[in-house]
Amino acid sequence: MHFDRPVIKKTLPIYRLDNSVFRIGAQLGTTSEFTDPKCEMWDLVQSLDGSEWQTIVKRMKDMHPRLSEEDIEKGLLDLDKLGYIDEMFEDTATAPRYMANATYFSCFPGASTESAAQMQNKLRQSRILLLGLGGGGSNILTLLSGLGIAGVTIVDYDNVEENNLGRQLLYRESDIGRPKVEAAAEALHAMNSEMEIKAINRKIESSEDVSTLIPGNDLVICAVDEPPFLAQRRVNKAIVEANVPCVFGATQMTHGRVFTIVPRKTGCFDCLHLYYTKNDSRFVKQFRGFQSSGFKSPTIAFAPTIWLITSVMVDEAVRLITNYEKPRSLGLQLEIDYPNYTSFPHPAWPRYDECPTCGNGSYDDWEAFKYYGEGV
Ligand SMILES: [Zn+2]
């Protein structure tokens, strides 16, 4: 028996249809109906009140002497297979501010065998490196404040400007002119004083810059995308070397893309260059043309749509940490279409042994890498 104090998940209603039939759940996909004329299952369900398992067994045997302990255990396991059982957790085990998170995790029976409280505790022990505090990163930080993670390292080099305030909702008018890391750390402390905050005012100009920031963190969220592709390549190289997963995201006009790299399990960002080279005969031409154009996109940003992509990025990070549900962007680009509020996955790209970053290949073998002016 792997439960000490099993309970029916508190998200699920239990109700009778008549004297011999009852249901657990009231929504599509979560509802089961039990025909139970002897009331054995009903009494078991009613007995799961947070008591220890042996107490529940004794209670059931008193009510139904013909049942053996094995019968009672089988009843519990049948309920568990339906995704209805959680381990009782004291309210004190999860701080009240995070209880609703844990309750949300308990709605997902599939991916994890851990209780919702254990998943929330994983968040409580996690540290995240957040790169960038612009439109993406500042809003990601706001979302992180509510999760109950142990700590966050924030990195940026800009000051708050008036034209940030339309979408970077962490900052106040009084922050204009201050370094973003300073204003962000102060705002975060006011929102969640339990979180450790490390604020680093630095421009990321190489993969080494990222490598020095990773130790002590369990996960990286990359919310920098300038210079285009080069910023992600720098972060990619550092996370592959450190073997730490990373959630990437960027907005492109009216849509956004999120992808998650788990080093040596999924393809890395440089593997994506190989994938395009192998599968799109015009990729290198187009890439070379774009890189040599010197095109600089104006800032295209609209707060409601930024929240769409940042929400996905933070949720993907939580999925990686807790496994409450499988991440949707592992080794693939998840496209978020802002006008239609929809998302769809692009084909996953594989990990290549000939990748110069996560495999044994050489950069000289791949033309696409030759058009990055500055070093990675
Ligand atoms: Zn690779």
mmCIF file of C-alpha atoms and ligand atoms in Angstrom:
data_model
loop_
_atom_site.group_PDB
_atom_site.id
_atom_site.type_symbol
_atom_site.label_atom_id
_atom_site.label_comp_id
_atom_site.label_asym_id
_atom_site.label_seq_id
_atom_site.Cartn_x
_atom_site.Cartn_y
_atom_site.Cartn_z
ATOM 1 C CA MET A 1 0.000 0.000 0.000
ATOM 2 C CA HIS A 2 1.658 3.184 -1.138
ATOM 3 C CA PHE A 3 -0.810 5.491 0.566
ATOM 4 C CA ASP A 4 -0.520 6.309 4.264
ATOM 5 C CA ARG A 5 -3.647 8.434 4.505
ATOM 6 C CA PRO A 6 -5.595 8.205 1.244
ATOM 7 C CA VAL A 7 -8.391 10.648 0.493
ATOM 8 C CA ILE A 8 -10.645 11.291 -2.477
ATOM 9 C CA LYS A 9 -9.291 14.364 -4.262
ATOM 10 C CA LYS A 10 -11.117 17.340 -2.916
ATOM 11 C CA THR A 11 -11.826 18.628 -6.420
ATOM 12 C CA LEU A 12 -14.277 15.746 -6.923
ATOM 13 C CA PRO A 13 -17.908 15.751 -5.754
ATOM 14 C CA ILE A 14 -19.409 12.451 -4.529
ATOM 15 C CA TYR A 15 -23.160 12.052 -4.878
ATOM 16 C CA ARG A 16 -25.901 9.457 -5.027
ATOM 17 C CA LEU A 17 -28.267 8.890 -7.936
ATOM 18 C CA ASP A 18 -30.374 6.416 -5.895
ATOM 19 C CA ASN A 19 -29.929 3.833 -3.141
ATOM 20 C CA SER A 20 -27.589 1.623 -5.139
ATOM 21 C CA VAL A 21 -25.825 3.953 -7.594
ATOM 22 C CA PHE A 22 -23.455 6.797 -6.900
ATOM 23 C CA ARG A 23 -21.053 8.939 -8.869
ATOM 24 C CA ILE A 24 -17.678 10.504 -8.291
ATOM 25 C CA GLY A 25 -17.016 13.608 -10.372
ATOM 26 C CA ALA A 26 -19.358 15.882 -12.263
ATOM 27 C CA GLN A 27 -17.391 16.923 -15.322
ATOM 28 C CA LEU A 28 -16.776 15.267 -18.681
ATOM 29 C CA GLY A 29 -13.798 12.927 -18.509
ATOM 30 C CA THR A 30 -13.613 12.776 -14.728
ATOM 31 C CA THR A 31 -16.946 11.201 -13.822
ATOM 32 C CA SER A 32 -17.475 7.547 -12.908
ATOM 33 C CA GLU A 33 -20.657 5.799 -11.902
ATOM 34 C CA PHE A 34 -20.634 2.974 -9.353
ATOM 35 C CA THR A 35 -23.403 0.384 -9.034
ATOM 36 C CA ASP A 36 -23.002 -0.674 -5.447
ATOM 37 C CA PRO A 37 -26.110 -2.293 -3.909
ATOM 38 C CA LYS A 38 -24.205 -3.449 -0.816
ATOM 39 C CA CYS A 39 -22.808 0.030 -0.252
ATOM 40 C CA GLU A 40 -19.268 -1.389 0.095
ATOM 41 C CA MET A 41 -17.664 1.079 -2.307
ATOM 42 C CA TRP A 42 -19.789 3.909 -0.981
ATOM 43 C CA ASP A 43 -18.670 3.189 2.594
ATOM 44 C CA LEU A 44 -15.026 2.928 1.502
ATOM 45 C CA VAL A 45 -15.270 6.292 -0.247
ATOM 46 C CA GLN A 46 -16.913 7.814 2.847
ATOM 47 C CA SER A 47 -14.191 6.300 5.073
ATOM 48 C CA LEU A 48 -11.377 8.022 3.176
ATOM 49 C CA ASP A 49 -11.402 11.017 5.471
ATOM 50 C CA GLY A 50 -7.682 11.451 6.062
ATOM 51 C CA SER A 51 -7.408 8.658 8.636
ATOM 52 C CA GLU A 52 -4.499 6.231 8.496
ATOM 53 C CA TRP A 53 -5.018 3.263 6.177
ATOM 54 C CA GLN A 54 -5.203 0.660 8.941
ATOM 55 C CA THR A 55 -7.887 2.708 10.694
ATOM 56 C CA ILE A 56 -9.866 2.773 7.438
ATOM 57 C CA VAL A 57 -9.442 -1.013 7.027
ATOM 58 C CA LYS A 58 -10.725 -1.619 10.570
ATOM 59 C CA ARG A 59 -13.678 0.691 10.011
ATOM 60 C CA MET A 60 -14.579 -1.118 6.788
ATOM 61 C CA LYS A 61 -14.291 -4.586 8.383
ATOM 62 C CA ASP A 62 -16.602 -3.496 11.206
ATOM 63 C CA MET A 63 -19.198 -2.389 8.653
ATOM 64 C CA HIS A 64 -18.657 -5.231 6.154
ATOM 65 C CA PRO A 65 -17.298 -8.317 7.979
ATOM 66 C CA ARG A 66 -17.194 -10.397 4.780
ATOM 67 C CA LEU A 67 -14.552 -8.135 3.224
ATOM 68 C CA SER A 68 -10.877 -9.034 3.623
ATOM 69 C CA GLU A 69 -8.109 -6.440 3.843
ATOM 70 C CA GLU A 70 -7.153 -7.428 0.265
ATOM 71 C CA ASP A 71 -10.701 -6.691 -0.925
ATOM 72 C CA ILE A 72 -10.628 -3.283 0.712
ATOM 73 C CA GLU A 73 -7.199 -2.545 -0.724
ATOM 74 C CA LYS A 74 -8.393 -3.577 -4.187
ATOM 75 C CA GLY A 75 -11.267 -1.118 -3.871
ATOM 76 C CA LEU A 76 -8.814 1.657 -3.065
ATOM 77 C CA LEU A 77 -6.515 0.733 -5.953
ATOM 78 C CA ASP A 78 -9.488 0.716 -8.343
ATOM 79 C CA LEU A 79 -10.270 4.254 -7.235
ATOM 80 C CA ASP A 80 -6.599 5.184 -7.636
ATOM 81 C CA LYS A 81 -6.556 3.822 -11.199
ATOM 82 C CA LEU A 82 -9.377 6.224 -11.984
ATOM 83 C CA GLY A 83 -7.189 9.070 -10.701
ATOM 84 C CA TYR A 84 -9.395 9.794 -7.689
ATOM 85 C CA ILE A 85 -6.989 9.247 -4.792
ATOM 86 C CA ASP A 86 -4.584 11.690 -3.278
ATOM 87 C CA GLU A 87 -2.432 11.484 -0.196
ATOM 88 C CA MET A 88 -3.905 13.500 2.649
ATOM 89 C CA PHE A 89 -1.826 16.550 3.227
ATOM 90 C CA GLU A 90 -2.108 18.822 6.185
ATOM 91 C CA ASP A 91 -2.854 22.415 5.422
ATOM 92 C CA THR A 92 0.374 23.168 7.278
ATOM 93 C CA ALA A 93 2.355 21.104 4.716
ATOM 94 C CA THR A 94 1.450 23.600 2.018
ATOM 95 C CA ALA A 95 1.316 27.275 2.895
ATOM 96 C CA PRO A 96 -2.195 28.692 2.405
ATOM 97 C CA ARG A 97 -1.016 30.927 -0.419
ATOM 98 C CA TYR A 98 0.024 27.876 -2.459
ATOM 99 C CA MET A 99 -2.883 25.555 -1.590
ATOM 100 C CA ALA A 100 -4.772 26.426 -4.763
ATOM 101 C CA ASN A 101 -1.712 25.451 -6.858
ATOM 102 C CA ALA A 102 -1.622 22.027 -5.209
ATOM 103 C CA THR A 103 -5.358 21.614 -5.683
ATOM 104 C CA TYR A 104 -4.935 22.407 -9.396
ATOM 105 C CA PHE A 105 -2.178 19.779 -9.709
ATOM 106 C CA SER A 106 -4.513 17.223 -8.108
ATOM 107 C CA CYS A 107 -6.869 17.606 -11.098
ATOM 108 C CA PHE A 108 -4.302 15.779 -13.289
ATOM 109 C CA PRO A 109 -4.242 12.037 -12.686
ATOM 110 C CA GLY A 110 -1.882 11.099 -15.504
ATOM 111 C CA ALA A 111 1.723 12.079 -15.536
ATOM 112 C CA SER A 112 2.897 11.851 -11.951
ATOM 113 C CA THR A 113 2.552 9.276 -9.222
ATOM 114 C CA GLU A 114 3.264 11.889 -6.601
ATOM 115 C CA SER A 115 0.691 13.657 -4.497
ATOM 116 C CA ALA A 116 -0.252 17.240 -5.199
ATOM 117 C CA ALA A 117 1.475 18.315 -1.974
ATOM 118 C CA GLN A 118 4.698 16.590 -3.063
ATOM 119 C CA MET A 119 4.509 18.402 -6.392
ATOM 120 C CA GLN A 120 4.040 21.740 -4.656
ATOM 121 C CA ASN A 121 6.962 20.874 -2.382
ATOM 122 C CA LYS A 122 9.123 20.324 -5.474
ATOM 123 C CA LEU A 123 8.347 23.883 -6.475
ATOM 124 C CA ARG A 124 9.218 24.987 -2.943
ATOM 125 C CA GLN A 125 12.689 23.519 -3.411
ATOM 126 C CA SER A 126 13.331 24.836 -6.920
ATOM 127 C CA ARG A 127 15.501 27.678 -8.077
ATOM 128 C CA ILE A 128 15.087 29.321 -11.476
ATOM 129 C CA LEU A 129 17.439 31.472 -13.528
ATOM 130 C CA LEU A 130 15.394 34.037 -15.456
ATOM 131 C CA LEU A 131 17.246 35.753 -18.292
ATOM 132 C CA GLY A 132 15.760 39.071 -19.365
ATOM 133 C CA LEU A 133 13.311 41.384 -17.627
ATOM 134 C CA GLY A 134 11.667 42.993 -20.659
ATOM 135 C CA GLY A 135 8.187 42.278 -21.980
ATOM 136 C CA GLY A 136 8.569 38.538 -21.438
ATOM 137 C CA GLY A 137 10.768 38.324 -18.367
ATOM 138 C CA SER A 138 9.103 40.995 -16.240
ATOM 139 C CA ASN A 139 5.735 39.321 -16.621
ATOM 140 C CA ILE A 140 7.235 35.864 -16.116
ATOM 141 C CA LEU A 141 8.662 37.101 -12.834
ATOM 142 C CA THR A 142 5.222 38.256 -11.732
ATOM 143 C CA LEU A 143 3.883 34.762 -12.421
ATOM 144 C CA LEU A 144 6.811 33.110 -10.628
ATOM 145 C CA SER A 145 6.046 35.131 -7.487
ATOM 146 C CA GLY A 146 2.838 33.188 -6.981
ATOM 147 C CA LEU A 147 4.245 29.696 -7.429
ATOM 148 C CA GLY A 148 6.185 29.360 -4.220
ATOM 149 C CA ILE A 149 9.577 28.519 -5.677
ATOM 150 C CA ALA A 150 12.571 28.807 -3.378
ATOM 151 C CA GLY A 151 14.475 31.399 -5.329
ATOM 152 C CA VAL A 152 15.077 33.185 -8.573
ATOM 153 C CA THR A 153 18.134 34.764 -10.168
ATOM 154 C CA ILE A 154 17.139 37.683 -12.399
ATOM 155 C CA VAL A 155 19.429 39.124 -15.051
ATOM 156 C CA ASP A 156 19.091 42.232 -17.226
ATOM 157 C CA TYR A 157 21.128 45.321 -18.082
ATOM 158 C CA ASP A 158 18.486 47.887 -19.059
ATOM 159 C CA ASN A 159 16.865 50.688 -17.141
ATOM 160 C CA VAL A 160 13.101 51.073 -16.917
ATOM 161 C CA GLU A 161 11.796 53.464 -19.580
ATOM 162 C CA GLU A 162 8.430 55.078 -20.011
ATOM 163 C CA ASN A 163 7.756 53.101 -23.164
ATOM 164 C CA ASN A 164 8.066 49.858 -21.166
ATOM 165 C CA LEU A 165 5.071 50.593 -18.977
ATOM 166 C CA GLY A 166 2.422 49.523 -21.483
ATOM 167 C CA ARG A 167 3.421 45.897 -21.208
ATOM 168 C CA GLN A 168 6.027 45.405 -18.470
ATOM 169 C CA LEU A 169 3.501 45.508 -15.697
ATOM 170 C CA LEU A 170 5.936 44.729 -12.902
ATOM 171 C CA TYR A 171 7.278 48.296 -13.024
ATOM 172 C CA ARG A 172 5.821 51.547 -11.700
ATOM 173 C CA GLU A 173 6.100 55.090 -13.054
ATOM 174 C CA SER A 174 8.439 55.842 -10.149
ATOM 175 C CA ASP A 175 10.812 53.143 -11.477
ATOM 176 C CA ILE A 176 11.598 55.054 -14.685
ATOM 177 C CA GLY A 177 15.361 55.466 -14.924
ATOM 178 C CA ARG A 178 16.152 52.726 -12.401
ATOM 179 C CA PRO A 179 17.935 49.501 -13.382
ATOM 180 C CA LYS A 180 15.312 46.872 -14.184
ATOM 181 C CA VAL A 181 16.910 44.287 -11.910
ATOM 182 C CA GLU A 182 16.721 46.702 -8.983
ATOM 183 C CA ALA A 183 13.085 47.677 -9.580
ATOM 184 C CA ALA A 184 12.131 44.045 -10.273
ATOM 185 C CA ALA A 185 13.803 42.719 -7.125
ATOM 186 C CA GLU A 186 12.030 45.305 -5.012
ATOM 187 C CA ALA A 187 8.638 44.578 -6.593
ATOM 188 C CA LEU A 188 9.147 40.829 -6.219
ATOM 189 C CA HIS A 189 10.125 41.137 -2.572
ATOM 190 C CA ALA A 190 6.926 43.101 -1.923
ATOM 191 C CA MET A 191 4.909 40.334 -3.631
ATOM 192 C CA ASN A 192 6.670 37.370 -2.038
ATOM 193 C CA SER A 193 9.078 38.058 0.803
ATOM 194 C CA GLU A 194 9.876 34.323 1.207
ATOM 195 C CA MET A 195 11.571 34.021 -2.182
ATOM 196 C CA GLU A 196 15.331 34.396 -2.383
ATOM 197 C CA ILE A 197 16.117 36.949 -5.061
ATOM 198 C CA LYS A 198 19.488 37.343 -6.694
ATOM 199 C CA ALA A 199 19.548 40.396 -8.956
ATOM 200 C CA ILE A 200 22.367 40.696 -11.497
ATOM 201 C CA ASN A 201 22.766 43.793 -13.662
ATOM 202 C CA ARG A 202 24.583 42.343 -16.655
ATOM 203 C CA LYS A 203 24.353 42.186 -20.415
ATOM 204 C CA ILE A 204 24.668 38.651 -21.740
ATOM 205 C CA GLU A 205 27.256 38.698 -24.500
ATOM 206 C CA SER A 206 28.496 35.117 -24.574
ATOM 207 C CA SER A 207 27.614 31.600 -23.492
ATOM 208 C CA GLU A 208 30.227 31.982 -20.732
ATOM 209 C CA ASP A 209 28.172 34.878 -19.340
ATOM 210 C CA VAL A 210 25.254 32.458 -18.995
ATOM 211 C CA SER A 211 27.404 29.590 -17.689
ATOM 212 C CA THR A 212 28.503 31.593 -14.661
ATOM 213 C CA LEU A 213 24.867 32.231 -13.714
ATOM 214 C CA ILE A 214 23.536 28.656 -13.894
ATOM 215 C CA PRO A 215 25.118 26.930 -10.846
ATOM 216 C CA GLY A 216 22.575 26.524 -8.035
ATOM 217 C CA ASN A 217 19.605 26.734 -10.400
ATOM 218 C CA ASP A 218 17.424 23.789 -11.448
ATOM 219 C CA LEU A 219 15.997 25.378 -14.556
ATOM 220 C CA VAL A 220 16.533 28.322 -16.890
ATOM 221 C CA ILE A 221 13.856 30.472 -18.514
ATOM 222 C CA CYS A 222 15.194 32.358 -21.524
ATOM 223 C CA ALA A 223 13.287 35.570 -22.180
ATOM 224 C CA VAL A 224 16.043 37.293 -24.160
ATOM 225 C CA ASP A 225 15.869 37.223 -27.936
ATOM 226 C CA GLU A 226 18.324 39.914 -29.032
ATOM 227 C CA PRO A 227 20.374 39.566 -31.138
ATOM 228 C CA PRO A 228 17.941 37.233 -32.923
ATOM 229 C CA PHE A 229 18.949 33.537 -32.735
ATOM 230 C CA LEU A 230 22.376 34.427 -31.356
ATOM 231 C CA ALA A 231 20.924 35.145 -27.900
ATOM 232 C CA GLN A 232 19.218 31.747 -27.852
ATOM 233 C CA ARG A 233 22.373 30.036 -29.165
ATOM 234 C CA ARG A 234 24.403 31.467 -26.309
ATOM 235 C CA VAL A 235 21.898 30.288 -23.735
ATOM 236 C CA ASN A 236 21.578 26.922 -25.492
ATOM 237 C CA LYS A 237 25.320 26.272 -25.381
ATOM 238 C CA ALA A 238 25.479 27.092 -21.677
ATOM 239 C CA ILE A 239 22.495 24.954 -20.668
ATOM 240 C CA VAL A 240 23.794 21.988 -22.680
ATOM 241 C CA GLU A 241 27.185 22.258 -20.968
ATOM 242 C CA ALA A 242 25.565 22.600 -17.537
ATOM 243 C CA ASN A 243 22.956 19.897 -18.308
ATOM 244 C CA VAL A 244 20.112 22.080 -17.049
ATOM 245 C CA PRO A 245 16.772 22.303 -18.895
ATOM 246 C CA CYS A 246 15.575 25.570 -20.367
ATOM 247 C CA VAL A 247 12.249 26.983 -21.543
ATOM 248 C CA PHE A 248 12.659 29.467 -24.415
ATOM 249 C CA GLY A 249 10.023 31.823 -25.737
ATOM 250 C CA ALA A 250 9.751 34.732 -28.122
ATOM 251 C CA THR A 251 7.055 36.744 -29.778
ATOM 252 C CA GLN A 252 7.110 37.168 -33.560
ATOM 253 C CA MET A 253 4.610 39.833 -34.630
ATOM 254 C CA THR A 254 1.196 38.210 -34.114
ATOM 255 C CA HIS A 255 2.290 34.860 -32.777
ATOM 256 C CA GLY A 256 4.656 33.441 -30.244
ATOM 257 C CA ARG A 257 6.788 30.346 -30.042
ATOM 258 C CA VAL A 258 7.804 28.367 -26.983
ATOM 259 C CA PHE A 259 10.268 25.497 -26.988
ATOM 260 C CA THR A 260 11.868 23.503 -24.210
ATOM 261 C CA ILE A 261 15.264 21.880 -24.329
ATOM 262 C CA VAL A 262 16.332 19.134 -21.972
ATOM 263 C CA PRO A 263 20.024 18.608 -22.762
ATOM 264 C CA ARG A 264 20.850 15.250 -24.339
ATOM 265 C CA LYS A 265 17.215 14.162 -24.188
ATOM 266 C CA THR A 266 15.706 16.556 -26.728
ATOM 267 C CA GLY A 267 17.402 18.204 -29.672
ATOM 268 C CA CYS A 268 19.134 21.465 -28.749
ATOM 269 C CA PHE A 269 18.778 24.846 -30.481
ATOM 270 C CA ASP A 270 21.767 24.112 -32.725
ATOM 271 C CA CYS A 271 20.194 20.752 -33.618
ATOM 272 C CA LEU A 272 17.283 22.858 -34.915
ATOM 273 C CA HIS A 273 19.715 24.538 -37.339
ATOM 274 C CA LEU A 274 20.744 21.082 -38.537
ATOM 275 C CA TYR A 275 17.124 20.006 -38.832
ATOM 276 C CA TYR A 276 16.241 22.980 -41.022
ATOM 277 C CA THR A 277 19.407 22.530 -43.099
ATOM 278 C CA LYS A 278 18.496 18.904 -43.773
ATOM 279 C CA ASN A 279 14.790 19.451 -44.381
ATOM 280 C CA ASP A 280 14.506 22.819 -46.099
ATOM 281 C CA SER A 281 16.682 23.293 -49.191
ATOM 282 C CA ARG A 282 16.291 27.091 -49.016
ATOM 283 C CA PHE A 283 16.892 27.472 -45.274
ATOM 284 C CA VAL A 284 20.562 28.424 -45.491
ATOM 285 C CA LYS A 285 19.919 30.897 -48.333
ATOM 286 C CA GLN A 286 17.103 32.523 -46.435
ATOM 287 C CA PHE A 287 19.068 32.564 -43.184
ATOM 288 C CA ARG A 288 22.135 34.063 -44.855
ATOM 289 C CA GLY A 289 19.981 36.719 -46.528
ATOM 290 C CA PHE A 290 18.241 37.629 -43.291
ATOM 291 C CA GLN A 291 21.434 37.778 -41.253
ATOM 292 C CA SER A 292 23.159 39.999 -43.820
ATOM 293 C CA SER A 293 20.177 42.379 -44.185
ATOM 294 C CA GLY A 294 20.865 44.001 -40.836
ATOM 295 C CA PHE A 295 17.101 44.198 -40.318
ATOM 296 C CA LYS A 296 16.093 45.423 -36.888
ATOM 297 C CA SER A 297 12.476 44.827 -36.009
ATOM 298 C CA PRO A 298 10.672 47.571 -34.135
ATOM 299 C CA THR A 299 9.203 46.572 -30.793
ATOM 300 C CA ILE A 300 5.909 44.856 -31.519
ATOM 301 C CA ALA A 301 4.270 44.132 -28.226
ATOM 302 C CA PHE A 302 0.807 44.089 -26.766
ATOM 303 C CA ALA A 303 0.422 43.175 -23.117
ATOM 304 C CA PRO A 304 -2.583 40.812 -23.385
ATOM 305 C CA THR A 305 -0.791 38.665 -25.965
ATOM 306 C CA ILE A 306 2.495 38.775 -24.065
ATOM 307 C CA TRP A 307 0.624 37.290 -21.121
ATOM 308 C CA LEU A 308 -0.497 34.417 -23.371
ATOM 309 C CA ILE A 309 3.050 33.381 -24.181
ATOM 310 C CA THR A 310 4.554 34.093 -20.756
ATOM 311 C CA SER A 311 1.811 32.022 -19.123
ATOM 312 C CA VAL A 312 2.705 29.086 -21.352
ATOM 313 C CA MET A 313 6.419 29.507 -20.594
ATOM 314 C CA VAL A 314 5.883 29.489 -16.828
ATOM 315 C CA ASP A 315 3.452 26.570 -17.001
ATOM 316 C CA GLU A 316 5.976 24.592 -19.055
ATOM 317 C CA ALA A 317 8.579 25.317 -16.365
ATOM 318 C CA VAL A 318 6.199 24.092 -13.660
ATOM 319 C CA ARG A 319 5.465 20.936 -15.663
ATOM 320 C CA LEU A 320 9.183 20.230 -15.939
ATOM 321 C CA ILE A 321 9.670 20.653 -12.203
ATOM 322 C CA THR A 322 6.563 18.888 -10.902
ATOM 323 C CA ASN A 323 5.588 16.539 -13.748
ATOM 324 C CA TYR A 324 1.936 17.286 -12.928
ATOM 325 C CA GLU A 325 1.412 17.048 -16.701
ATOM 326 C CA LYS A 326 3.781 16.416 -19.611
ATOM 327 C CA PRO A 327 5.287 19.628 -21.054
ATOM 328 C CA ARG A 328 3.920 20.358 -24.549
ATOM 329 C CA SER A 329 7.029 22.015 -26.001
ATOM 330 C CA LEU A 330 9.717 19.377 -25.353
ATOM 331 C CA GLY A 331 12.066 19.483 -28.342
ATOM 332 C CA LEU A 332 9.483 21.225 -30.506
ATOM 333 C CA GLN A 333 8.212 24.713 -31.191
ATOM 334 C CA LEU A 334 4.765 25.272 -29.775
ATOM 335 C CA GLU A 335 3.168 28.026 -31.793
ATOM 336 C CA ILE A 336 0.739 30.322 -30.031
ATOM 337 C CA ASP A 337 -1.525 32.140 -32.436
ATOM 338 C CA TYR A 338 -2.593 35.383 -30.778
ATOM 339 C CA PRO A 339 -5.520 36.415 -33.015
ATOM 340 C CA ASN A 340 -7.205 33.047 -32.563
ATOM 341 C CA TYR A 341 -6.060 32.185 -29.008
ATOM 342 C CA THR A 342 -4.999 28.781 -30.254
ATOM 343 C CA SER A 343 -1.795 26.784 -30.204
ATOM 344 C CA PHE A 344 -0.313 23.994 -32.276
ATOM 345 C CA PRO A 345 2.979 22.094 -32.180
ATOM 346 C CA HIS A 346 5.440 22.261 -35.074
ATOM 347 C CA PRO A 347 7.126 18.916 -35.829
ATOM 348 C CA ALA A 348 9.628 17.911 -33.172
ATOM 349 C CA TRP A 349 13.245 18.105 -34.242
ATOM 350 C CA PRO A 350 15.595 15.295 -33.215
ATOM 351 C CA ARG A 351 18.865 15.367 -31.364
ATOM 352 C CA TYR A 352 21.725 14.861 -33.822
ATOM 353 C CA ASP A 353 24.988 13.145 -32.916
ATOM 354 C CA GLU A 354 26.666 15.404 -35.490
ATOM 355 C CA CYS A 355 25.457 18.534 -33.639
ATOM 356 C CA PRO A 356 28.518 20.553 -32.662
ATOM 357 C CA THR A 357 26.911 21.668 -29.389
ATOM 358 C CA CYS A 358 25.208 18.611 -27.909
ATOM 359 C CA GLY A 359 26.851 15.931 -30.068
ATOM 360 C CA ASN A 360 30.272 15.288 -31.569
ATOM 361 C CA GLY A 361 30.091 17.418 -34.708
ATOM 362 C CA SER A 362 32.055 20.451 -35.825
ATOM 363 C CA TYR A 363 30.696 23.936 -36.438
ATOM 364 C CA ASP A 364 32.692 24.091 -39.676
ATOM 365 C CA ASP A 365 30.574 21.285 -41.137
ATOM 366 C CA TRP A 366 27.387 23.352 -41.106
ATOM 367 C CA GLU A 367 27.007 26.427 -43.243
ATOM 368 C CA ALA A 368 24.215 27.931 -41.127
ATOM 369 C CA PHE A 369 26.622 28.624 -38.246
ATOM 370 C CA LYS A 370 28.927 30.688 -40.483
ATOM 371 C CA TYR A 371 26.549 33.649 -40.671
ATOM 372 C CA TYR A 372 26.615 34.557 -37.010
ATOM 373 C CA GLY A 373 28.844 37.597 -36.914
ATOM 374 C CA GLU A 374 29.651 37.615 -33.235
ATOM 375 C CA GLY A 375 30.811 34.601 -31.295
ATOM 376 C CA VAL A 376 28.512 32.334 -29.334
HETATM 377 ZN ZN ZN B 1 22.334 19.830 -30.489
#
